[in-house]
Amino acid sequence: MLRKSSQKWLQVVCAAALVAGLALTGGSAEAGTRVEVSDQALPAGVYFQNEGTVEGWSNYPQKPQKQGVIRNVSTPAYKGGNAIEAKQTYIDEGGGYHSETIQGSTQAVGQDRYYGQAVYLAPTWQFHNQNVTFQQWSPEDPEGPWELMFIQNDDLRIGGSGGFSAHVAKVTNLRGTWIRIVTRLKFDAANGAIEIWVNGVKAYSKTGVPVLPKTSHTIRWSSGIYCTGWRENLPAGPRELSVFHDQARIANSYSLAEPANW
């Protein structure tokens, strides 16, 4: 396993995977395509990984909205002694409240990917009836929200313009623990799939259905905190919120993406 101290430099959209994906979907690499390859190979079947540092994502250095913060912390941590804190503070105005890491061009139409990470809500987290998104998948060109994963009350949910909205799991008793989440996205006009595992248990599954990113051939993966309810309303809960993230990986199987396995 790669040590976390060696991962701060890790910026990967694997060139071989990109070329293979483009060949699969009939695309071609154009001038200016952003391809970053680390000087140390990832395990076979892994396209990207980050062990809890803000470095290594394609939007580094990140620029949180308003007074937001995104930073490395030593505690809490799922593995290896560091994680990412994504924090937002309400400042008595509407608009966006995003603090996020982004990895661009993680998947194209015709591809099947598994996105794994561990997230942490503090033991003092107050459940409330506003959407607090902690990861999302978005088309790139043109860009825009597509499928979001969020906490609302004590529910883990998905929703968005992608057409898949559902309760996934209860997190009532998971505050103060690391929650392992793996999401499968298979992009296909007829035989697509969205599946979600929570702490090793498959909690949601839609297969054999159309799953496409709607406005774009490729998507990006964003992870952090998005206080969407604050755009037009006062906070229903605390005015300061943090979600912690660790052990992020994109792979070609559930077992490789599962944070407990690496």
XYZ file of N, CA, C and O in Angstrom, residues 27-216:
760
model
N -14.198 7.780 -29.182
C -13.677 9.135 -29.093
C -12.216 9.176 -29.471
O -11.590 8.174 -29.798
N -11.656 10.378 -29.411
C -10.235 10.543 -29.677
C -9.699 11.613 -28.767
O -10.406 12.521 -28.369
N -8.424 11.502 -28.410
C -7.791 12.503 -27.557
C -7.513 13.740 -28.391
O -6.848 13.677 -29.424
N -8.002 14.875 -27.935
C -7.820 16.111 -28.657
C -6.669 16.902 -28.052
O -6.283 16.705 -26.911
N -6.150 17.849 -28.806
C -5.115 18.725 -28.285
C -5.645 19.450 -27.067
O -6.763 19.936 -27.054
N -4.831 19.501 -26.029
C -5.241 20.190 -24.819
C -5.910 19.293 -23.806
O -6.232 19.736 -22.715
N -6.135 17.997 -24.139
C -6.716 17.084 -23.173
C -5.792 16.962 -21.977
O -4.596 16.735 -22.120
N -6.363 17.086 -20.764
C -5.546 17.083 -19.549
C -5.334 15.649 -19.095
O -6.257 14.966 -18.700
N -4.099 15.157 -19.181
C -3.771 13.816 -18.742
C -2.628 13.921 -17.744
O -1.566 14.446 -18.077
N -2.855 13.445 -16.514
C -1.824 13.492 -15.501
C -1.517 12.072 -15.062
O -2.407 11.310 -14.710
N -0.262 11.712 -15.090
C 0.142 10.375 -14.708
C 1.193 10.496 -13.624
O 2.156 11.238 -13.759
N 1.012 9.780 -12.515
C 1.991 9.832 -11.439
C 3.262 9.124 -11.879
O 3.277 8.352 -12.819
N 4.352 9.379 -11.144
C 5.598 8.700 -11.472
C 5.679 7.353 -10.748
O 6.718 6.714 -10.761
N 4.600 6.925 -10.151
C 4.531 5.608 -9.541
C 3.182 4.992 -9.912
O 2.136 5.577 -9.687
N 3.225 3.809 -10.516
C 2.017 3.216 -11.083
C 1.015 2.865 -9.990
O 1.365 2.451 -8.877
N -0.262 3.013 -10.319
C -1.337 2.578 -9.452
C -1.564 1.086 -9.635
O -1.177 0.506 -10.646
N -2.224 0.447 -8.671
C -2.554 -0.968 -8.848
C -3.408 -1.178 -10.091
O -4.167 -0.300 -10.502
N -3.310 -2.337 -10.695
C -4.111 -2.655 -11.867
C -5.587 -2.520 -11.547
O -6.050 -2.980 -10.497
N -6.320 -1.855 -12.428
C -7.747 -1.651 -12.220
C -8.097 -0.409 -11.440
O -9.276 -0.119 -11.249
N -7.099 0.352 -10.993
C -7.329 1.599 -10.251
C -6.976 2.764 -11.161
O -5.892 2.809 -11.751
N -7.885 3.735 -11.264
C -7.694 4.876 -12.160
C -7.288 6.146 -11.420
O -6.677 7.031 -12.004
N -7.653 6.228 -10.151
C -7.321 7.396 -9.332
C -7.410 6.987 -7.875
O -8.259 6.177 -7.497
N -6.525 7.553 -7.038
C -6.696 7.387 -5.604
C -6.081 8.570 -4.882
O -5.152 9.213 -5.366
N -6.642 8.863 -3.724
C -6.127 9.922 -2.867
C -6.352 9.496 -1.419
O -7.464 9.153 -1.037
N -5.295 9.537 -0.624
C -5.359 9.028 0.735
C -5.578 10.133 1.762
O -4.987 10.128 2.842
N -6.443 11.079 1.425
C -6.856 12.074 2.410
C -6.027 13.332 2.435
O -5.737 13.868 3.508
N -5.640 13.844 1.252
C -4.938 15.127 1.178
C -5.555 15.981 0.082
O -6.034 15.464 -0.933
N -5.528 17.303 0.276
C -6.089 18.204 -0.729
C -5.205 18.244 -1.977
O -5.679 18.562 -3.068
N -3.930 17.928 -1.814
C -3.058 17.805 -2.969
C -3.442 16.554 -3.745
O -3.931 15.585 -3.196
N -3.197 16.584 -5.050
C -3.441 15.402 -5.859
C -4.753 15.413 -6.612
O -4.984 14.545 -7.444
N -5.634 16.360 -6.309
C -6.879 16.514 -7.069
C -6.653 17.513 -8.197
O -5.799 18.395 -8.106
N -7.458 17.404 -9.237
C -7.189 18.235 -10.416
C -7.537 19.703 -10.204
O -7.131 20.539 -11.006
N -8.256 20.049 -9.125
C -8.529 21.468 -8.873
C -7.636 22.037 -7.778
O -7.923 23.114 -7.238
N -6.531 21.348 -7.451
C -5.601 21.882 -6.446
C -4.793 23.038 -7.031
O -4.308 22.936 -8.148
N -4.616 24.156 -6.313
C -5.159 24.466 -4.995
C -6.634 24.851 -5.072
O -7.036 25.633 -5.935
N -7.423 24.302 -4.179
C -8.862 24.516 -4.194
C -9.215 25.948 -3.767
O -8.465 26.595 -3.031
N -10.377 26.399 -4.237
C -10.849 27.745 -3.920
C -12.281 27.656 -3.396
O -13.244 27.818 -4.158
N -12.456 27.394 -2.088
C -13.808 27.306 -1.526
C -14.565 28.615 -1.676
O -13.978 29.698 -1.719
N -15.890 28.493 -1.773
C -16.719 29.688 -1.865
C -16.844 30.368 -0.501
O -16.765 29.734 0.549
N -17.023 31.696 -0.562
C -17.247 32.524 0.634
C -16.155 32.280 1.671
O -14.970 32.361 1.335
N -16.515 31.951 2.908
C -15.517 31.730 3.953
C -15.235 30.242 4.162
O -14.784 29.821 5.225
N -15.497 29.460 3.125
C -15.292 28.022 3.220
C -13.833 27.646 3.387
O -12.918 28.400 3.054
N -13.632 26.450 3.906
C -12.294 25.908 4.154
C -12.235 24.491 3.596
O -13.200 23.728 3.716
N -11.121 24.147 2.973
C -10.835 22.760 2.655
C -9.362 22.543 2.956
O -8.499 23.236 2.423
N -9.074 21.601 3.853
C -7.716 21.492 4.378
C -7.413 20.073 4.830
O -8.298 19.266 5.068
N -6.095 19.810 4.966
C -5.641 18.555 5.540
C -5.733 18.628 7.057
O -5.388 19.653 7.663
N -6.192 17.543 7.675
C -6.232 17.451 9.136
C -5.651 16.099 9.550
O -5.656 15.147 8.781
N -5.176 16.039 10.776
C -4.614 14.785 11.288
C -5.647 13.948 12.014
O -5.461 12.740 12.180
N -6.731 14.579 12.456
C -7.802 13.858 13.137
C -9.121 14.577 12.902
O -9.135 15.811 12.843
N -10.201 13.838 12.685
C -10.264 12.387 12.579
C -9.645 11.903 11.266
O -9.593 12.662 10.306
N -9.195 10.674 11.256
C -8.662 10.077 10.036
C -9.107 8.627 9.974
O -9.167 7.942 11.000
N -9.418 8.175 8.779
C -9.830 6.779 8.607
C -8.620 5.849 8.598
O -8.597 4.834 9.277
N -7.605 6.212 7.814
C -6.361 5.450 7.760
C -5.202 6.414 7.606
O -5.328 7.453 6.962
N -4.073 6.067 8.206
C -2.820 6.741 7.913
C -2.572 8.082 8.560
O -1.565 8.711 8.295
N -3.480 8.577 9.394
C -3.184 9.772 10.163
C -3.474 11.094 9.496
O -3.018 12.143 9.974
N -4.225 11.116 8.391
C -4.659 12.395 7.826
C -5.920 12.196 7.006
O -6.225 11.095 6.543
N -6.672 13.284 6.867
C -7.918 13.291 6.108
C -8.155 14.709 5.621
O -7.383 15.629 5.914
N -9.219 14.896 4.861
C -9.601 16.216 4.352
C -10.823 16.705 5.114
O -11.817 15.984 5.226
N -10.748 17.923 5.625
C -11.928 18.570 6.195
C -12.495 19.552 5.180
O -11.786 20.436 4.691
N -13.774 19.402 4.857
C -14.500 20.362 4.013
C -15.483 21.093 4.920
O -16.378 20.470 5.500
N -15.340 22.410 5.021
C -16.084 23.190 6.018
C -16.732 24.404 5.367
O -16.143 25.037 4.488
N -17.936 24.721 5.801
C -18.607 25.944 5.367
C -19.267 26.638 6.567
O -19.732 25.976 7.504
N -19.285 27.977 6.491
C -19.871 28.812 7.542
C -20.858 29.781 6.914
O -20.519 30.481 5.946
N -22.054 29.817 7.437
C -23.074 30.728 6.904
C -22.730 32.168 7.277
O -22.415 32.478 8.425
N -22.803 33.076 6.296
C -22.406 34.477 6.520
C -23.541 35.444 6.185
O -23.305 36.556 5.715
N -24.769 35.018 6.429
C -25.937 35.899 6.282
C -26.125 36.423 4.868
O -26.488 37.588 4.662
N -25.875 35.567 3.887
C -26.199 35.895 2.510
C -26.480 34.608 1.759
O -26.038 33.521 2.157
N -27.240 34.726 0.662
C -27.561 33.562 -0.140
C -26.443 33.212 -1.101
O -25.327 33.717 -1.010
N -26.765 32.315 -2.038
C -25.773 31.897 -3.012
C -25.090 30.609 -2.605
O -25.478 29.945 -1.644
N -24.029 30.247 -3.355
C -23.373 28.973 -3.155
C -22.482 28.912 -1.939
O -21.801 29.886 -1.597
N -22.485 27.762 -1.288
C -21.601 27.482 -0.155
C -20.925 26.132 -0.437
O -21.358 25.091 0.056
N -19.876 26.158 -1.246
C -19.186 24.937 -1.665
C -17.738 24.971 -1.169
O -17.046 25.978 -1.302
N -17.280 23.853 -0.627
C -15.851 23.598 -0.403
C -15.598 22.210 -0.965
O -16.112 21.228 -0.427
N -14.793 22.103 -2.024
C -14.741 20.832 -2.737
C -13.378 20.527 -3.328
O -12.625 21.419 -3.702
N -13.089 19.235 -3.390
C -12.037 18.722 -4.253
C -12.708 18.183 -5.511
O -13.834 17.680 -5.462
N -12.018 18.293 -6.637
C -12.570 17.846 -7.924
C -11.524 17.013 -8.645
O -10.347 17.386 -8.693
N -11.951 15.906 -9.225
C -11.125 15.160 -10.164
C -11.842 15.151 -11.502
O -12.979 14.683 -11.603
N -11.199 15.692 -12.518
C -11.826 15.854 -13.812
C -11.711 14.615 -14.680
O -10.812 13.790 -14.519
N -12.643 14.483 -15.621
C -12.629 13.440 -16.650
C -12.420 12.049 -16.066
O -11.541 11.297 -16.485
N -13.264 11.710 -15.096
C -13.117 10.415 -14.426
C -13.827 9.278 -15.161
O -13.531 8.109 -14.903
N -14.754 9.612 -16.063
C -15.512 8.560 -16.720
C -16.154 9.108 -17.984
O -16.570 10.266 -18.038
N -16.261 8.242 -18.998
C -16.905 8.597 -20.260
C -18.036 7.622 -20.552
O -18.118 6.532 -19.971
N -18.921 8.038 -21.439
C -20.019 7.169 -21.852
C -19.440 5.850 -22.376
O -18.469 5.834 -23.130
N -20.032 4.735 -21.943
C -19.556 3.419 -22.305
C -18.696 2.760 -21.246
O -18.394 1.570 -21.347
N -18.317 3.516 -20.212
C -17.442 2.989 -19.174
C -18.210 2.641 -17.903
O -19.294 3.163 -17.644
N -17.605 1.786 -17.090
C -18.173 1.280 -15.838
C -17.149 1.554 -14.740
O -16.027 1.036 -14.802
N -17.505 2.385 -13.750
C -16.554 2.798 -12.719
C -17.172 2.663 -11.328
O -18.379 2.812 -11.134
N -16.294 2.449 -10.342
C -16.670 2.372 -8.928
C -15.920 3.470 -8.174
O -14.689 3.562 -8.264
N -16.668 4.305 -7.431
C -16.111 5.440 -6.696
C -16.241 5.163 -5.200
O -17.356 5.086 -4.670
N -15.115 5.013 -4.526
C -15.151 4.709 -3.106
C -14.522 5.811 -2.268
O -13.563 6.463 -2.698
N -15.067 6.030 -1.083
C -14.443 6.914 -0.123
C -15.061 6.662 1.249
O -16.118 6.039 1.375
N -14.380 7.156 2.282
C -14.906 7.126 3.647
C -15.211 8.558 4.066
O -14.411 9.472 3.817
N -16.391 8.779 4.662
C -16.789 10.104 5.125
C -17.132 10.033 6.611
O -17.513 8.979 7.129
N -16.998 11.178 7.267
C -17.166 11.227 8.721
C -17.997 12.441 9.099
O -17.705 13.567 8.675
N -19.042 12.206 9.888
C -19.830 13.266 10.509
C -19.494 13.277 11.995
O -19.467 12.217 12.637
N -19.261 14.445 12.548
C -18.887 14.542 13.963
C -19.970 13.955 14.861
O -21.153 13.936 14.495
N -19.602 13.473 16.053
C -20.607 12.952 16.991
C -21.678 13.975 17.340
O -22.790 13.608 17.714
N -21.339 15.263 17.217
C -22.277 16.345 17.552
C -23.102 16.820 16.359
O -23.841 17.801 16.483
N -22.967 16.135 15.207
C -23.734 16.533 14.021
C -25.225 16.570 14.353
O -25.767 15.627 14.907
N -25.874 17.680 13.988
C -27.310 17.822 14.235
C -28.075 17.511 12.949
O -27.893 18.187 11.939
N -28.932 16.512 13.001
C -29.753 16.185 11.848
C -30.787 17.283 11.622
O -31.400 17.784 12.575
N -30.999 17.661 10.370
C -31.953 18.715 10.028
C -32.440 18.490 8.609
O -31.825 17.759 7.820
N -33.544 19.151 8.273
C -34.223 18.897 7.001
C -33.714 19.808 5.889
O -34.488 20.426 5.166
N -32.386 19.880 5.742
C -31.772 20.564 4.603
C -30.719 19.647 4.004
O -30.006 18.943 4.729
N -30.635 19.684 2.695
C -29.681 18.873 1.947
C -28.257 19.359 2.227
O -27.937 20.517 1.996
N -27.397 18.472 2.721
C -25.956 18.741 2.816
C -25.268 17.698 1.938
O -25.092 16.550 2.326
N -24.911 18.115 0.735
C -24.266 17.216 -0.220
C -22.797 17.051 0.143
O -22.133 18.007 0.532
N -22.282 15.806 -0.011
C -20.861 15.588 0.273
C -20.112 14.997 -0.925
O -18.892 14.936 -0.914
N -20.826 14.566 -1.971
C -20.158 14.206 -3.214
C -21.170 14.294 -4.349
O -22.383 14.158 -4.136
N -20.643 14.548 -5.560
C -21.524 14.631 -6.716
C -20.740 14.314 -7.983
O -19.516 14.421 -8.023
N -21.504 13.933 -8.994
C -20.955 13.643 -10.316
C -21.608 14.603 -11.300
O -22.836 14.744 -11.324
N -20.790 15.267 -12.111
C -21.302 16.333 -12.962
C -20.764 16.212 -14.384
O -19.578 15.931 -14.580
N -21.613 16.428 -15.389
C -21.116 16.544 -16.760
C -20.096 17.673 -16.849
O -20.116 18.612 -16.050
N -19.229 17.594 -17.861
C -18.130 18.559 -17.959
C -18.297 19.592 -19.062
O -17.843 20.724 -18.917
N -18.906 19.246 -20.185
C -18.943 20.192 -21.295
C -20.203 19.979 -22.129
O -20.230 19.135 -23.026
N -21.291 20.738 -21.832
C -21.365 21.760 -20.778
C -21.513 21.131 -19.405
O -22.007 20.020 -19.266
N -21.079 21.863 -18.386
C -21.086 21.344 -17.037
C -22.396 21.672 -16.323
O -23.165 22.524 -16.761
N -22.615 20.987 -15.216
C -23.796 21.244 -14.406
C -24.074 20.072 -13.488
O -23.612 18.948 -13.743
N -24.800 20.282 -12.399
C -25.109 19.181 -11.472
C -25.848 18.054 -12.175
O -26.633 18.281 -13.088
N -25.580 16.834 -11.731
C -26.223 15.657 -12.322
C -26.746 14.749 -11.211
O -27.909 14.799 -10.881
N -25.887 13.948 -10.580
C -26.299 13.133 -9.440
C -25.530 13.551 -8.195
O -24.301 13.660 -8.217
N -26.291 13.794 -7.123
C -25.726 14.236 -5.859
C -25.975 13.183 -4.788
O -27.013 12.502 -4.803
N -25.054 13.073 -3.835
C -25.249 12.233 -2.660
C -25.169 13.138 -1.442
O -24.230 13.914 -1.297
N -26.177 13.005 -0.554
C -26.281 13.987 0.516
C -26.919 13.402 1.771
O -27.542 12.333 1.745
N -26.739 14.143 2.867
C -27.395 13.860 4.134
C -28.567 14.818 4.283
O -28.417 16.036 4.098
N -29.733 14.287 4.600
C -30.896 15.112 4.906
C -31.662 14.422 6.029
O -32.041 13.262 5.896
N -31.887 15.137 7.120
C -32.319 14.499 8.361
C -31.301 13.393 8.685
O -30.101 13.632 8.596
N -31.751 12.198 9.023
C -30.795 11.119 9.292
C -30.742 10.131 8.132
O -30.431 8.956 8.319
N -31.033 10.629 6.927
C -31.025 9.803 5.722
C -29.804 10.092 4.865
O -29.419 11.252 4.682
N -29.227 9.053 4.313
C -28.286 9.166 3.210
C -29.096 9.002 1.937
O -29.783 7.991 1.755
N -29.031 10.001 1.038
C -29.894 10.014 -0.129
C -29.092 10.328 -1.390
O -27.971 10.856 -1.318
N -29.688 10.020 -2.549
C -29.184 10.485 -3.831
C -30.311 11.231 -4.538
O -31.492 11.002 -4.274
N -29.928 12.129 -5.436
C -30.926 12.870 -6.199
C -30.250 13.817 -7.163
O -29.034 13.995 -7.143
N -31.061 14.426 -8.012
C -30.533 15.381 -8.968
C -31.184 15.232 -10.324
O -32.151 14.484 -10.493
N -30.617 15.912 -11.314
C -31.205 15.930 -12.638
C -30.960 14.644 -13.409
O -31.497 14.456 -14.496
N -30.164 13.728 -12.858
C -29.915 12.467 -13.526
C -31.100 11.526 -13.520
O -31.099 10.514 -14.225
N -32.112 11.848 -12.702
C -33.332 11.067 -12.701
C -33.367 9.945 -11.672
O -34.332 9.179 -11.618
N -32.340 9.844 -10.837
C -32.318 8.817 -9.796
C -32.373 9.513 -8.437
O -31.413 10.148 -8.007
N -33.506 9.402 -7.767
C -33.704 10.011 -6.455
C -34.203 8.938 -5.508
O -35.205 8.268 -5.797
N -33.504 8.758 -4.389
C -33.884 7.657 -3.514
C -33.260 7.815 -2.138
O -32.207 8.442 -1.972
N -33.924 7.225 -1.150
C -33.316 6.981 0.153
C -32.367 5.808 0.007
O -32.723 4.778 -0.564
N -31.148 5.946 0.498
C -30.153 4.884 0.385
C -29.973 4.142 1.708
O -29.987 2.918 1.753
N -29.815 4.895 2.807
C -29.559 4.259 4.100
C -29.817 5.258 5.217
O -29.827 6.476 5.001
N -30.004 4.747 6.413
C -30.083 5.569 7.608
C -28.680 5.745 8.188
O -27.883 4.803 8.205
N -28.403 6.952 8.661
C -27.114 7.214 9.313
C -27.318 7.620 10.766
O -26.424 8.190 11.386
N -28.479 7.311 11.299
C -28.855 7.716 12.649
C -27.780 7.377 13.661
O -27.453 8.211 14.536
N -27.224 6.192 13.575
C -26.250 5.725 14.562
C -24.817 5.727 14.034
O -23.946 5.066 14.620
N -24.586 6.477 12.956
C -23.261 6.465 12.332
C -22.478 7.755 12.555
O -21.352 7.887 12.052
N -23.046 8.707 13.281
C -22.265 9.894 13.638
C -21.075 9.474 14.495
O -21.172 8.580 15.333
N -19.946 10.134 14.278
C -18.756 9.793 15.039
C -18.060 8.539 14.555
O -17.150 8.034 15.224
N -18.458 8.028 13.384
C -17.808 6.858 12.775
C -17.485 7.177 11.321
O -18.108 8.042 10.702
N -16.523 6.450 10.780
C -16.237 6.573 9.355
C -17.214 5.708 8.573
O -17.359 4.512 8.854
N -17.904 6.324 7.624
C -18.910 5.647 6.804
C -18.278 5.356 5.444
O -17.902 6.270 4.708
N -18.155 4.095 5.111
C -17.560 3.687 3.834
C -18.649 3.619 2.771
O -19.665 2.937 2.956
N -18.433 4.326 1.673
C -19.431 4.396 0.607
C -18.758 4.109 -0.728
O -17.740 4.722 -1.069
N -19.314 3.167 -1.469
C -18.858 2.881 -2.833
C -20.048 3.042 -3.771
O -21.125 2.487 -3.521
N -19.850 3.808 -4.829
C -20.907 4.064 -5.810
C -20.457 3.580 -7.180
O -19.386 3.968 -7.662
N -21.276 2.739 -7.786
C -20.996 2.269 -9.138
C -21.816 3.062 -10.138
O -23.026 3.234 -9.972
N -21.170 3.544 -11.190
C -21.844 4.190 -12.305
C -21.435 3.475 -13.590
O -20.250 3.413 -13.922
N -22.398 2.929 -14.275
C -22.167 2.338 -15.590
C -22.958 3.144 -16.601
O -24.194 3.186 -16.543
N -22.260 3.791 -17.518
C -22.903 4.665 -18.484
C -23.260 3.890 -19.750
O -22.381 3.471 -20.510
N -24.553 3.731 -19.959
C -25.035 3.029 -21.139
C -26.460 3.496 -21.421
O -27.244 3.725 -20.490
N -26.787 3.635 -22.696
C -28.111 4.148 -23.071
C -29.238 3.180 -22.759
O -30.400 3.583 -22.690
N -28.936 1.906 -22.556
C -29.985 0.922 -22.275
C -29.666 0.029 -21.095
O -30.548 -0.328 -20.320
N -28.384 -0.326 -20.935
C -27.987 -1.305 -19.925
C -27.056 -0.686 -18.892
O -26.027 -1.257 -18.539
N -27.417 0.499 -18.400
C -26.608 1.181 -17.413
C -26.880 0.694 -16.001
O -27.723 -0.176 -15.765
N -26.150 1.279 -15.039
C -26.322 0.866 -13.640
C -25.903 1.973 -12.692
O -24.945 2.709 -12.960
N -26.638 2.087 -11.594
C -26.220 2.854 -10.421
C -26.407 1.939 -9.223
O -27.515 1.459 -8.964
N -25.314 1.687 -8.497
C -25.367 0.856 -7.305
C -24.552 1.517 -6.196
O -23.534 2.158 -6.471
N -24.995 1.333 -4.947
C -24.347 1.984 -3.810
C -24.205 0.978 -2.673
O -25.184 0.315 -2.296
N -22.991 0.882 -2.141
C -22.708 0.080 -0.956
C -22.386 1.010 0.215
O -21.647 1.989 0.050
N -22.924 0.714 1.388
C -22.648 1.489 2.596
C -22.111 0.532 3.659
O -22.792 -0.439 4.030
N -20.888 0.787 4.092
C -20.224 -0.081 5.076
C -20.287 -1.550 4.675
O -20.582 -2.440 5.478
N -20.027 -1.794 3.396
C -19.915 -3.151 2.902
C -21.210 -3.829 2.513
O -21.200 -4.975 2.055
N -22.341 -3.134 2.659
C -23.649 -3.705 2.347
C -24.257 -2.958 1.166
O -24.316 -1.717 1.168
N -24.709 -3.717 0.150
C -25.356 -3.051 -0.986
C -26.693 -2.476 -0.522
O -27.581 -3.198 -0.090
N -26.816 -1.140 -0.632
C -27.995 -0.454 -0.111
C -28.914 0.057 -1.205
O -30.073 0.415 -0.928
N -28.432 0.120 -2.443
C -29.241 0.648 -3.550
C -28.743 0.019 -4.833
O -27.520 -0.125 -5.044
N -29.662 -0.347 -5.723
C -29.255 -0.948 -6.992
C -30.301 -0.699 -8.061
O -31.474 -1.032 -7.888
N -29.881 -0.094 -9.165
C -30.673 0.022 -10.383
C -29.782 -0.427 -11.527
O -28.771 0.214 -11.834
N -30.132 -1.532 -12.158
C -29.331 -2.048 -13.258
C -30.228 -2.318 -14.462
O -31.447 -2.444 -14.337
N -29.607 -2.399 -15.636
C -30.368 -2.626 -16.849
C -31.269 -1.475 -17.229
O -32.330 -1.675 -17.821
N -30.837 -0.257 -16.886
C -31.631 0.942 -17.148
C -30.740 1.970 -17.852
O -29.510 1.898 -17.775
N -31.336 2.954 -18.533
C -30.515 4.001 -19.143
C -29.835 4.860 -18.070
O -30.493 5.369 -17.163
N -28.533 4.991 -18.156
C -27.772 5.872 -17.273
C -26.770 6.625 -18.129
O -25.800 6.046 -18.629
N -27.017 7.911 -18.321
C -26.150 8.758 -19.138
C -26.001 10.114 -18.472
O -26.943 10.605 -17.826
N -24.844 10.763 -18.622
C -24.637 12.071 -17.993
C -25.299 13.239 -18.709
O -24.923 14.388 -18.481
N -26.235 12.972 -19.564
C -27.182 13.952 -20.127
C -26.554 14.976 -21.051
O -26.794 14.929 -22.253
N -25.751 15.883 -20.539
C -25.299 17.001 -21.371
C -23.857 16.869 -21.851
O -23.355 17.764 -22.510
N -23.180 15.790 -21.502
C -21.757 15.699 -21.794
C -21.340 14.249 -21.996
O -21.983 13.331 -21.501
